[in-house]
Amino acid sequence: MARALMAALAPLGPVVVASELRTLDMAGDAGVQAGLIATARAEAARLVQVLPGDLRVWVTYHNYYKAPDLIGPAVCAARGIPYVQIESTRAKKRLSGAWAGFAAAAEAASDAAAVIFYLTRRDGETLERDRVAGQRLVWLPPFLPVSELPAASTLAAGAPMLAAGMMRSGDKLASYRMIAEALALLDGAWSLEIAGDGPARGEVAALLAPFGAGVRFLGQLDAAEMAAAYGRAGLFLWPGVNEAFGMVYLEAQAAGLPVVAQDRPGVREVLASPGVPVAAGAWGLAEAVAALGDPVRRATVGAAGREFVGARHLLGHATAVLAEGLA
């Protein structure tokens, strides 16, 4: 997403990566946090001296309690330029505990922002709750880093379903488990291709082993290979267990694929057809897949998704939203 944001900002003026300092503490280590705060203080002082004199705005992506922006507010205060955040999250419950210092820094950084762009309505609600006087909140819909839609899938009869997700423990594995449960409920002939790899590959393979040749593992795909997979598929199946939103849903709809996913906050915001996401676990997924066996419905839902992505989830729309928010 960071690269996509740079591409969206590029038409508005030169974009430079000001610093490569990574202020991330995944373990909640007070010593690590103290060291990063000291390093960031020195980095901010350096940047005040070396950054171009015509710097117009500072933009920080994804400020949160494990990786607060320890640089941007200080640079902006010294230079007298606007400070802006994109996809920041508030977590005041973290102001005590292992990340207390970093959480306080993240909150202070968010308080310093003149504008915060948020990607999901849930984040928007939290940001509104803690918004400081004069701060603007702007909804930036998640977007693909392309200006035009790709070629559409033909949704040919007998085309495979497609799933795509990293293979790791936790929520991703839970999505694969739900897929396996849904497949067991399907009647008739079907096939599924899976794009993705990871440390839980063995567990995913075991979950899907009962379906034999009906499931084909594609491994980790590059962008061109992924586009080809979308192009030959008949629908996209990914439950999205506990996901805020997923770029794969936008990619699939851009290719004209109907999407079957759980009905949950974030996910439903990037789906065109409210009748397709389901809340009833594996049974709901299986019912949605079965309904999309109707070629007319499949084509209608796929076309609606493609139109939806083209209207507000491509690079041009993101640039327009950013331009208006930064004006």
PDB file of C-alpha atoms in Angstrom, residues 5 8 33 122 164 186 230 250 259 271 276:
ATOM      1  CA  LEU A   5       0.191   5.749  -2.067  1.00  0.00           C
ATOM      2  CA  ALA A   8      -1.224   8.235  -6.113  1.00  0.00           C
ATOM      3  CA  GLN A  33      11.484   1.597  22.443  1.00  0.00           C
ATOM      4  CA  ARG A 122     -14.325   1.427  11.516  1.00  0.00           C
ATOM      5  CA  ALA A 164      -5.547 -16.414  -2.682  1.00  0.00           C
ATOM      6  CA  LEU A 186     -20.819 -28.360  -2.364  1.00  0.00           C
ATOM      7  CA  TYR A 230      -7.897 -14.119 -12.137  1.00  0.00           C
ATOM      8  CA  LEU A 250     -10.500  -5.452  -5.393  1.00  0.00           C
ATOM      9  CA  VAL A 259     -16.550 -12.644  -4.896  1.00  0.00           C
ATOM     10  CA  LEU A 271     -17.444  -5.535  -2.224  1.00  0.00           C
ATOM     11  CA  VAL A 276     -22.771 -11.945  -1.969  1.00  0.00           C
TER      12      VAL A 276
END
